[in-house]
Coordinates of C-alpha atoms in Angstrom, one line a residue:
M334 CA 23.7 10.6 -33.7
T335 CA 22.5 14.1 -34.2
D336 CA 20.4 14.1 -31.0
L337 CA 23.4 14.0 -28.7
V338 CA 23.9 17.0 -26.4
P339 CA 27.3 17.4 -24.7
I340 CA 27.1 18.0 -21.0
G341 CA 29.3 21.0 -20.2
R342 CA 27.6 22.6 -17.2
A343 CA 25.7 21.1 -14.4
L344 CA 23.6 22.6 -11.6
I345 CA 23.5 20.3 -8.6
S346 CA 21.2 21.0 -5.6
V347 CA 20.3 17.9 -3.5
S348 CA 18.8 17.2 -0.1
D349 CA 19.9 13.5 -0.2
K350 CA 23.7 13.5 -0.3
G351 CA 24.0 9.8 -0.8
G352 CA 26.4 9.0 -3.7
L353 CA 26.8 12.7 -4.4
I354 CA 30.6 13.0 -4.1
E355 CA 31.4 10.0 -6.3
F356 CA 28.9 11.2 -8.9
A357 CA 30.2 14.7 -8.9
R358 CA 33.8 13.5 -9.2
A359 CA 32.8 11.4 -12.3
L360 CA 31.1 14.5 -13.8
A361 CA 34.2 16.6 -13.2
G362 CA 36.2 13.8 -14.9
Y363 CA 34.3 14.6 -18.1
G364 CA 35.2 18.3 -17.7
V365 CA 31.7 19.3 -16.5
E366 CA 31.6 22.7 -14.7
L367 CA 29.7 22.3 -11.4
I368 CA 27.3 24.9 -10.1
S369 CA 25.7 24.3 -6.7
T370 CA 23.8 25.8 -3.8
G371 CA 24.0 25.9 0.0
G372 CA 24.8 22.6 1.7
T373 CA 25.4 20.8 -1.6
S374 CA 28.1 23.3 -2.5
L375 CA 29.8 23.0 0.9
A376 CA 29.8 19.2 0.6
L377 CA 31.4 19.3 -2.8
R378 CA 34.0 21.8 -1.7
A379 CA 34.8 19.7 1.3
A380 CA 35.5 16.8 -1.0
G381 CA 38.0 18.9 -2.9
L382 CA 35.8 19.6 -6.0
K383 CA 35.8 22.9 -7.8
V384 CA 32.3 24.5 -7.5
R385 CA 30.7 27.8 -8.5
D386 CA 28.0 29.0 -6.2
V387 CA 24.6 29.8 -7.7
S388 CA 24.8 33.3 -6.1
E389 CA 27.9 33.9 -8.3
V390 CA 25.9 33.0 -11.4
T391 CA 22.8 35.0 -10.5
G392 CA 24.6 38.0 -8.9
F393 CA 22.3 37.7 -6.0
P394 CA 23.0 36.1 -2.6
E395 CA 20.8 33.3 -1.2
M396 CA 18.3 35.1 1.0
M397 CA 15.3 34.6 3.2
D398 CA 16.7 31.5 4.9
G399 CA 17.4 29.9 1.5
R400 CA 13.9 30.4 0.2
V401 CA 15.2 32.5 -2.6
K402 CA 18.3 31.3 -4.4
T403 CA 17.5 29.6 -7.8
L404 CA 14.4 31.5 -8.8
H405 CA 16.3 33.8 -11.2
P406 CA 16.4 34.4 -15.0
M407 CA 20.1 33.4 -15.0
V408 CA 19.1 30.0 -13.8
H409 CA 15.8 29.5 -15.6
G410 CA 17.0 31.1 -18.7
G411 CA 19.9 28.6 -18.8
L412 CA 17.5 25.8 -18.4
L413 CA 14.7 26.9 -20.7
A414 CA 16.6 28.4 -23.6
L415 CA 16.1 26.6 -26.9
R416 CA 19.6 26.2 -28.4
D417 CA 18.2 26.1 -31.9
D418 CA 16.2 29.3 -31.7
D419 CA 18.1 32.4 -32.8
E420 CA 16.0 34.8 -30.7
H421 CA 16.7 32.7 -27.6
L422 CA 20.4 32.7 -28.3
V423 CA 20.4 36.5 -28.8
A424 CA 18.6 37.0 -25.5
M425 CA 21.1 34.7 -23.7
A426 CA 24.0 36.7 -25.2
A427 CA 22.4 40.0 -24.4
H428 CA 21.9 39.1 -20.7
G429 CA 24.9 37.0 -20.1
I430 CA 22.9 33.8 -19.6
E431 CA 25.0 30.6 -19.9
P432 CA 23.3 27.3 -20.8
I433 CA 22.8 24.6 -18.2
D434 CA 23.0 21.2 -19.7
L435 CA 22.4 19.0 -16.7
L436 CA 20.2 19.6 -13.7
V437 CA 20.6 17.3 -10.7
V438 CA 18.0 18.0 -8.0
N439 CA 16.2 16.0 -5.3
L440 CA 13.7 17.8 -3.2
Y441 CA 13.3 18.8 0.4
P442 CA 12.3 15.8 2.4
F443 CA 8.6 16.7 2.8
E444 CA 7.2 13.2 2.9
A445 CA 9.8 12.2 5.6
T446 CA 9.0 15.3 7.6
V447 CA 5.3 14.4 7.6
A448 CA 6.0 10.8 8.4
R449 CA 7.9 11.7 11.6
G450 CA 4.9 13.7 12.8
A451 CA 6.5 17.2 12.5
S452 CA 4.5 20.3 13.3
Y453 CA 2.4 22.2 10.7
D454 CA 5.1 24.9 10.4
D455 CA 7.9 22.4 10.0
C456 CA 6.0 20.7 7.2
I457 CA 5.4 24.0 5.5
E458 CA 9.1 24.8 5.6
N459 CA 9.9 21.5 4.0
I460 CA 7.8 22.3 0.9
D461 CA 10.4 22.8 -1.9
I462 CA 9.7 25.7 -4.3
G463 CA 12.9 26.3 -6.3
G464 CA 13.6 22.6 -6.8
P465 CA 10.3 21.7 -8.5
A466 CA 10.4 24.9 -10.6
M467 CA 13.9 24.0 -11.9
I468 CA 12.9 20.3 -12.5
R469 CA 9.9 21.3 -14.5
A470 CA 11.9 23.8 -16.6
A471 CA 14.6 21.3 -17.4
S472 CA 12.1 18.6 -18.1
K473 CA 10.2 20.8 -20.5
N474 CA 13.4 21.6 -22.3
H475 CA 14.5 18.0 -22.5
K476 CA 15.4 18.5 -26.2
F477 CA 18.6 20.1 -24.8
V478 CA 18.7 19.5 -21.0
T479 CA 19.2 16.4 -19.0
V480 CA 17.5 16.2 -15.6
V481 CA 18.1 13.7 -12.8
T482 CA 15.9 13.6 -9.7
D483 CA 16.7 10.3 -8.1
P484 CA 20.2 9.3 -6.8
E485 CA 19.5 5.8 -8.1
D486 CA 19.8 7.3 -11.7
Y487 CA 23.3 8.6 -11.2
A488 CA 24.8 5.4 -12.5
A489 CA 22.5 5.4 -15.5
L490 CA 23.6 8.9 -16.4
L491 CA 27.3 8.1 -16.0
A492 CA 26.8 5.0 -18.2
E493 CA 25.0 7.1 -20.8
M494 CA 27.9 9.6 -20.7
K495 CA 30.5 6.8 -21.1
R496 CA 28.6 5.5 -24.1
T497 CA 28.3 8.9 -25.7
D498 CA 31.7 10.4 -24.7
G499 CA 30.2 12.9 -22.2
A500 CA 26.9 13.6 -23.8
S501 CA 23.3 12.4 -23.5
S502 CA 20.9 11.1 -26.1
L503 CA 17.4 12.4 -26.7
A504 CA 15.9 9.1 -25.7
F505 CA 17.7 9.2 -22.4
R506 CA 16.6 12.8 -21.8
K507 CA 13.0 12.0 -22.5
Q508 CA 13.1 9.1 -20.1
Q509 CA 14.6 11.2 -17.3
A510 CA 12.1 14.0 -18.0
Q511 CA 9.2 11.6 -17.5
I512 CA 10.7 10.4 -14.3
A513 CA 11.2 14.0 -13.2
Y514 CA 7.6 15.0 -13.9
G515 CA 6.5 11.9 -12.0
R516 CA 8.6 13.0 -9.0
T517 CA 7.1 16.6 -9.0
A518 CA 3.6 15.2 -9.4
A519 CA 4.1 12.8 -6.5
Y520 CA 5.6 15.6 -4.4
D521 CA 2.7 17.9 -5.0
A522 CA 0.3 15.0 -4.4
A523 CA 1.9 14.5 -1.0
V524 CA 1.7 18.1 -0.1
S525 CA -2.0 18.4 -1.2
T526 CA -3.0 15.2 0.7
W527 CA -1.2 16.3 3.8
M528 CA -2.7 19.7 3.7
A529 CA -6.2 18.4 3.2
G530 CA -5.8 16.4 6.4
A531 CA -4.1 19.2 8.3
I532 CA -6.9 21.6 7.7
G533 CA -9.7 19.1 8.1
E534 CA -10.8 19.1 4.5
E535 CA -12.5 15.7 4.0
T536 CA -13.5 16.2 0.4
P537 CA -11.0 18.4 -1.3
R538 CA -12.0 19.7 -4.7
R539 CA -9.2 17.8 -6.3
R540 CA -7.5 14.6 -5.1
A541 CA -4.0 13.8 -6.1
F542 CA -2.6 10.2 -5.9
A543 CA 0.9 9.1 -6.4
G544 CA 3.1 6.0 -5.9
T545 CA 6.6 4.8 -6.4
L546 CA 7.3 1.7 -8.5
A547 CA 8.2 -1.2 -6.3
Q548 CA 7.9 -4.1 -8.7
T549 CA 6.9 -4.7 -12.3
L550 CA 4.7 -7.8 -12.2
R551 CA 4.6 -10.6 -14.6
Y552 CA 1.0 -9.9 -15.3
G553 CA -2.2 -8.7 -13.6
E554 CA -5.2 -10.7 -12.5
N555 CA -4.9 -12.5 -15.8
P556 CA -2.0 -13.2 -18.2
H557 CA -3.2 -10.8 -20.8
Q558 CA -3.1 -7.8 -18.4
S559 CA 0.1 -6.0 -17.7
A560 CA 0.6 -4.8 -14.1
A561 CA 2.9 -3.2 -11.5
F562 CA 3.1 -2.7 -7.8
Y563 CA 3.4 0.9 -6.5
L564 CA 4.1 2.0 -2.9
D565 CA 2.3 5.0 -1.4
G566 CA 4.9 5.7 1.2
S567 CA 2.6 5.2 4.2
N568 CA 4.8 2.4 5.8
R569 CA 1.8 0.5 7.1
P570 CA 3.1 -2.9 8.1
G571 CA 2.1 -5.4 5.4
V572 CA 2.9 -6.8 2.0
A573 CA 4.2 -3.4 0.8
T574 CA 6.8 -3.2 3.6
A575 CA 7.5 -6.8 4.2
R576 CA 10.9 -8.6 3.7
Q577 CA 10.7 -11.6 1.4
W578 CA 12.9 -14.4 2.6
Q579 CA 12.4 -16.9 -0.1
G580 CA 10.3 -17.9 -3.1
K581 CA 9.6 -16.5 -6.5
E582 CA 8.4 -13.1 -7.2
L583 CA 5.0 -12.2 -5.8
S584 CA 2.2 -11.9 -8.4
Y585 CA -0.6 -9.4 -8.6
N586 CA -3.1 -11.8 -7.0
N587 CA -0.5 -12.8 -4.4
I588 CA -0.1 -9.2 -3.3
N589 CA -3.9 -8.6 -3.2
D590 CA -4.6 -11.8 -1.2
T591 CA -1.7 -11.3 1.2
D592 CA -2.9 -7.8 2.0
A593 CA -6.4 -9.2 2.7
A594 CA -5.1 -11.9 5.0
F595 CA -2.7 -9.7 7.0
E596 CA -5.3 -7.0 7.5
L597 CA -7.7 -9.6 9.0
V598 CA -5.2 -11.2 11.3
A599 CA -4.2 -7.8 12.6
D600 CA -7.9 -7.2 13.5
L601 CA -7.8 -10.2 15.7
G602 CA -5.1 -8.7 17.9
T603 CA -2.1 -10.4 19.6
E604 CA -3.7 -11.6 22.8
V605 CA -3.8 -15.2 21.6
P606 CA -2.2 -16.9 18.6
A607 CA -4.3 -16.6 15.5
C608 CA -4.2 -17.7 11.9
V609 CA -6.0 -16.6 8.7
I610 CA -6.1 -18.5 5.4
V611 CA -7.3 -16.5 2.4
K612 CA -8.2 -17.6 -1.1
H613 CA -9.2 -15.1 -3.8
A614 CA -9.3 -12.2 -1.2
N615 CA -11.8 -14.0 1.1
P616 CA -10.9 -15.9 4.3
C617 CA -11.6 -19.6 4.0
G618 CA -10.4 -20.4 7.5
V619 CA -9.8 -18.2 10.6
A620 CA -9.0 -19.5 14.1
K621 CA -7.4 -18.9 17.4
G622 CA -5.5 -21.5 19.3
A623 CA -3.2 -22.2 22.3
T624 CA -0.3 -22.2 19.8
L625 CA 0.1 -21.0 16.2
A626 CA 0.2 -24.6 15.1
E627 CA -3.1 -25.2 16.7
A628 CA -4.6 -22.0 15.3
Y629 CA -3.4 -23.0 11.8
A630 CA -4.8 -26.6 12.1
R631 CA -8.2 -25.2 13.2
A632 CA -8.3 -22.6 10.4
F633 CA -7.4 -25.4 7.9
D634 CA -10.2 -27.6 9.1
C635 CA -12.8 -24.9 8.1
D636 CA -12.2 -25.5 4.4
R637 CA -9.3 -27.8 3.5
T638 CA -10.1 -27.7 -0.2
S639 CA -10.0 -23.9 -0.5
A640 CA -6.9 -23.7 1.7
F641 CA -4.8 -25.5 -1.0
G642 CA -2.7 -22.8 -2.8
G643 CA -3.9 -20.2 -0.3
I644 CA -2.3 -17.3 1.6
I645 CA -1.6 -17.7 5.3
A646 CA -1.3 -14.8 7.8
L647 CA -0.2 -15.2 11.4
N648 CA -0.3 -12.7 14.2
R649 CA 2.9 -13.9 16.0
T650 CA 6.4 -15.0 15.1
L651 CA 6.2 -18.1 13.0
D652 CA 7.9 -21.1 14.7
G653 CA 9.2 -24.4 13.3
A654 CA 6.3 -26.5 14.5
T655 CA 3.8 -24.3 12.7
A656 CA 5.9 -24.2 9.6
E657 CA 6.0 -28.0 9.6
K658 CA 2.2 -28.1 9.6
I659 CA 1.9 -25.5 6.9
S660 CA 4.4 -27.3 4.7
E661 CA 2.2 -30.4 4.5
I662 CA 0.2 -28.8 1.6
F663 CA 1.0 -26.3 -1.1
T664 CA 0.8 -22.7 0.1
E665 CA 1.5 -19.6 -2.0
V666 CA 2.5 -17.1 0.7
V667 CA 3.0 -17.1 4.5
I668 CA 3.2 -13.6 6.1
A669 CA 3.9 -13.0 9.8
P670 CA 5.5 -10.3 12.0
D671 CA 8.6 -12.5 12.2
A672 CA 9.8 -16.0 11.7
D673 CA 12.4 -18.0 13.7
D674 CA 15.4 -19.9 12.3
D675 CA 13.6 -23.2 12.6
A676 CA 10.7 -22.0 10.5
K677 CA 13.0 -20.6 7.9
A678 CA 14.8 -23.9 7.7
V679 CA 11.6 -25.8 7.2
F680 CA 10.5 -23.5 4.4
A681 CA 13.9 -23.5 2.7
A682 CA 12.9 -26.9 1.1
K683 CA 9.7 -25.3 -0.3
K684 CA 11.2 -23.2 -3.2
N685 CA 7.8 -22.0 -4.5
L686 CA 6.5 -20.8 -1.1
R687 CA 7.1 -17.1 -0.3
L688 CA 7.8 -16.2 3.3
L689 CA 7.3 -12.6 4.2
T690 CA 8.0 -10.9 7.6
T691 CA 6.8 -7.4 8.4
G692 CA 8.3 -6.6 11.8
G693 CA 4.8 -5.9 13.2
L694 CA 1.1 -5.8 12.6
P695 CA -0.9 -2.9 11.1
D696 CA -3.1 -0.9 13.4
P697 CA -6.7 -1.8 12.6
K698 CA -7.9 1.4 14.2
A699 CA -5.6 3.7 12.1
G700 CA -7.3 5.9 9.5
G701 CA -6.4 6.2 5.9
L702 CA -8.0 6.3 2.5
A703 CA -9.2 3.5 0.2
Y704 CA -9.6 3.9 -3.5
R705 CA -11.5 2.1 -6.3
Q706 CA -11.5 3.0 -9.9
V707 CA -14.7 3.2 -11.9
A708 CA -15.1 4.3 -15.5
G709 CA -14.3 7.9 -15.6
G710 CA -13.3 8.4 -12.0
L711 CA -12.3 7.2 -8.6
L712 CA -14.3 6.3 -5.5
V713 CA -12.5 7.4 -2.4
Q714 CA -13.5 6.6 1.2
D715 CA -12.0 6.2 4.6
R716 CA -10.5 2.8 5.4
D717 CA -13.0 0.6 7.3
A718 CA -11.4 1.1 10.7
G719 CA -14.7 0.8 12.5
Q720 CA -14.5 -1.0 15.8
L721 CA -17.3 -2.3 18.0
D722 CA -18.2 -0.3 21.0
L723 CA -19.1 -3.2 23.4
S724 CA -21.3 -0.9 25.5
A725 CA -23.4 -0.1 22.4
L726 CA -24.2 -3.8 21.7
K727 CA -27.9 -4.4 22.0
V728 CA -29.4 -7.7 23.0
V729 CA -32.8 -7.8 21.1
T730 CA -34.0 -11.3 21.9
R731 CA -35.5 -12.7 25.0
R732 CA -32.4 -14.9 25.5
A733 CA -29.1 -13.1 25.9
P734 CA -25.9 -14.8 24.6
T735 CA -23.9 -16.8 27.0
E736 CA -20.4 -15.7 27.8
A737 CA -19.0 -18.3 25.4
E738 CA -21.4 -17.4 22.7
M739 CA -20.6 -13.7 23.1
A740 CA -16.9 -14.4 22.7
D741 CA -17.6 -16.3 19.5
L742 CA -19.9 -13.6 18.2
L743 CA -17.3 -10.9 18.6
F744 CA -14.8 -13.1 16.8
A745 CA -17.2 -13.9 14.0
W746 CA -18.0 -10.2 13.6
K747 CA -14.3 -9.3 13.1
V748 CA -14.0 -12.0 10.5
A749 CA -17.2 -10.9 8.7
K750 CA -15.7 -7.4 8.3
H751 CA -13.1 -8.9 5.9
V752 CA -15.4 -11.2 3.9
K753 CA -16.9 -9.9 0.6
S754 CA -20.6 -9.0 0.9
N755 CA -23.0 -10.6 1.3
A756 CA -21.0 -12.1 4.2
I757 CA -22.1 -14.9 6.6
V758 CA -19.6 -16.4 9.0
Y759 CA -20.3 -19.4 11.3
V760 CA -17.9 -19.6 14.3
R761 CA -17.5 -22.2 17.0
D762 CA -15.0 -22.1 19.9
G763 CA -12.9 -19.4 18.3
A764 CA -12.7 -20.9 14.8
T765 CA -14.6 -20.4 11.6
V766 CA -16.6 -23.5 10.6
G767 CA -18.4 -22.0 7.6
V768 CA -17.9 -18.9 5.4
G769 CA -20.3 -17.7 2.8
A770 CA -19.0 -14.8 0.6
G771 CA -19.9 -12.6 -2.3
Q772 CA -23.4 -13.8 -3.0
M773 CA -26.2 -11.6 -4.3
S774 CA -28.6 -13.0 -1.7
R775 CA -27.8 -13.2 2.0
V776 CA -29.7 -16.4 2.4
D777 CA -27.5 -17.9 -0.3
S778 CA -24.4 -17.0 1.6
T779 CA -26.0 -18.6 4.7
R780 CA -26.7 -21.8 2.8
I781 CA -23.3 -22.0 1.2
A782 CA -21.5 -21.5 4.5
A783 CA -23.6 -24.2 6.0
R784 CA -23.0 -26.5 3.1
K785 CA -19.3 -26.1 3.4
A786 CA -19.5 -27.1 7.0
Q787 CA -21.4 -30.2 6.0
D788 CA -18.7 -31.1 3.4
M789 CA -15.9 -30.7 6.0
A790 CA -17.8 -32.8 8.5
E791 CA -17.6 -35.7 6.0
V792 CA -13.9 -35.0 5.4
L793 CA -13.2 -34.9 9.2
G794 CA -15.3 -37.9 9.9
L795 CA -17.7 -36.0 12.2
A796 CA -21.1 -37.2 13.1
Q797 CA -22.5 -33.7 12.5
P798 CA -21.3 -30.4 11.0
L799 CA -19.5 -28.0 13.3
T800 CA -22.2 -25.4 12.7
K801 CA -24.2 -27.3 15.3
G802 CA -23.7 -25.2 18.4
S803 CA -22.0 -22.4 16.5
V804 CA -22.8 -18.7 16.3
V805 CA -23.3 -16.7 13.1
A806 CA -22.3 -13.2 12.0
S807 CA -23.9 -11.2 9.2
D808 CA -22.1 -8.2 7.8
A809 CA -25.4 -6.4 7.2
F810 CA -28.9 -6.8 8.4
F811 CA -31.1 -9.7 7.6
P812 CA -33.8 -8.2 5.3
F813 CA -36.0 -11.1 6.0
A814 CA -36.2 -13.9 8.5
D815 CA -35.2 -16.6 5.9
G816 CA -31.5 -16.2 6.3
L817 CA -31.7 -16.3 10.0
L818 CA -33.8 -19.4 10.0
T819 CA -31.4 -21.1 7.6
A820 CA -28.6 -20.4 10.1
A821 CA -30.8 -21.8 12.9
A822 CA -31.4 -24.9 10.8
A823 CA -27.7 -25.3 10.4
G824 CA -27.4 -25.4 14.2
A825 CA -26.4 -21.8 15.0
T826 CA -27.5 -20.7 18.5
A827 CA -26.7 -17.0 18.5
V828 CA -26.5 -14.2 15.9
I829 CA -24.7 -10.9 15.6
Q830 CA -25.8 -8.4 12.9
P831 CA -26.1 -4.7 12.5
G832 CA -29.9 -4.4 12.7
G833 CA -31.8 -1.6 11.0
S834 CA -34.0 -3.5 8.6
M835 CA -37.7 -2.5 8.1
R836 CA -38.4 -6.1 9.2
D837 CA -36.3 -6.2 12.3
A838 CA -39.3 -7.0 14.4
E839 CA -40.1 -10.0 12.2
V840 CA -36.5 -11.2 12.4
I841 CA -36.4 -10.8 16.2
A842 CA -39.6 -12.7 16.6
A843 CA -38.2 -15.5 14.4
A844 CA -35.1 -15.6 16.5
D845 CA -37.1 -15.8 19.7
E846 CA -39.3 -18.6 18.3
A847 CA -36.1 -20.5 17.3
G848 CA -34.6 -20.0 20.7
L849 CA -31.7 -17.9 19.3
A850 CA -29.9 -15.1 21.1
M851 CA -29.3 -12.1 18.9
V852 CA -27.4 -8.9 19.3
F853 CA -27.4 -5.7 17.1
T854 CA -24.2 -3.8 16.6
G855 CA -25.6 -0.7 14.9
M856 CA -22.7 -0.9 12.5
R857 CA -22.3 -2.7 9.2
H858 CA -19.2 -3.9 7.3
F859 CA -20.1 -4.1 3.6
R860 CA -17.0 -5.1 1.6
H861 CA -17.5 -5.1 -2.2

């Protein structure tokens, strides 16, 4: 194996000291000379290991509060020198530069510093300079140098050295170089993104995005598509941070749908128990209730057919009674802030059901960015954190909504925000009774939602659909009166919509003639 490079000297400089001592002892056991900096050097010496300080190698002391210590030809020459280039070897000999075969670096905890809300100056101080420079140098020279940037790779390196009797293979070095470049790219992306926010730059010239692999998925939306799940480090409660208690691995579609369900249930708040059932990223049933079990039952009764194999999100701790109700049909995922022992015991018999708990709900008012790929680029926008200003609601019809109608209108509006456009949502007594999603025509969404309510009336044995006496929400304005009149024909008595159409006067007149109450929000919630 001619590509093997023995590891004789290692430079170690790490912020995360986890596993460091055991790892360094193993390296020393192979006779590797250890060079180190600052706190890492102190930790190794305290453990009884022989270490050379970088300042001894460079001939310069660490200075400027540690800002300058490894930015030196004695370090970078040792990392970058091509061992098969005679001119490089002559330069090394002339200047007393010794080769460095292994670089072990993890960076200043910039992301963690930002996450804890540190000041601007503290964040700046936690931007690593020497670390990324060394990592990039070692990675570029992976023909000869091994680089490790994650403590989780210590074991992999030691296994490689055991297999090769203290060396590393080119294939291993290439793999670690790719990991290292990914780390520095993610680090720079975090710095760039933070700084854009810190200085108020909403549209920076260049956007950098990064993620850490959480899970390789069996496939993507379809079996012929490969896929993986990456974390962005934001720690927003949800599917990315949840604990999975049981069930098989989440799929691409599971993750997407679970996120949609949990974001919607969070928008409903915690004042009363609430349940969301999602199928293919659209809610097929949403309801409030005196208990979670009641909320689930009412959400289920909106569209029992679509609920089969769906995703369920709850806004409170899942209890045994609710779990019993849920377990009556096949459900892919249940996600909640928590689950009690009774609920876990009920679901233990459902081996294909995934139970996730998050420890809390995401803040629907929190900012953040949303991305979508298009051919040749990315669309980037603020997360839709828009919340209604109740004082800005405008009653535009002769009849104002009753108190009960207004409560349902506000509930319907929150649901419509999470339904794919064109979105129409019928609500009665704090529960959806018809949802129309993703149609090219708003009137078609209105008809589909009403038709679903008719179908469910037959299933439930009702004399008439629950849209009779309901309210309706539209995520964007009615461009014509036809959609509104279709909702009225379905039995809706009140409407909430953004307004702003050229034909608002015509739509308002139609509402008045039909005896509807209608309010304008001045805000739309397109969701494509």
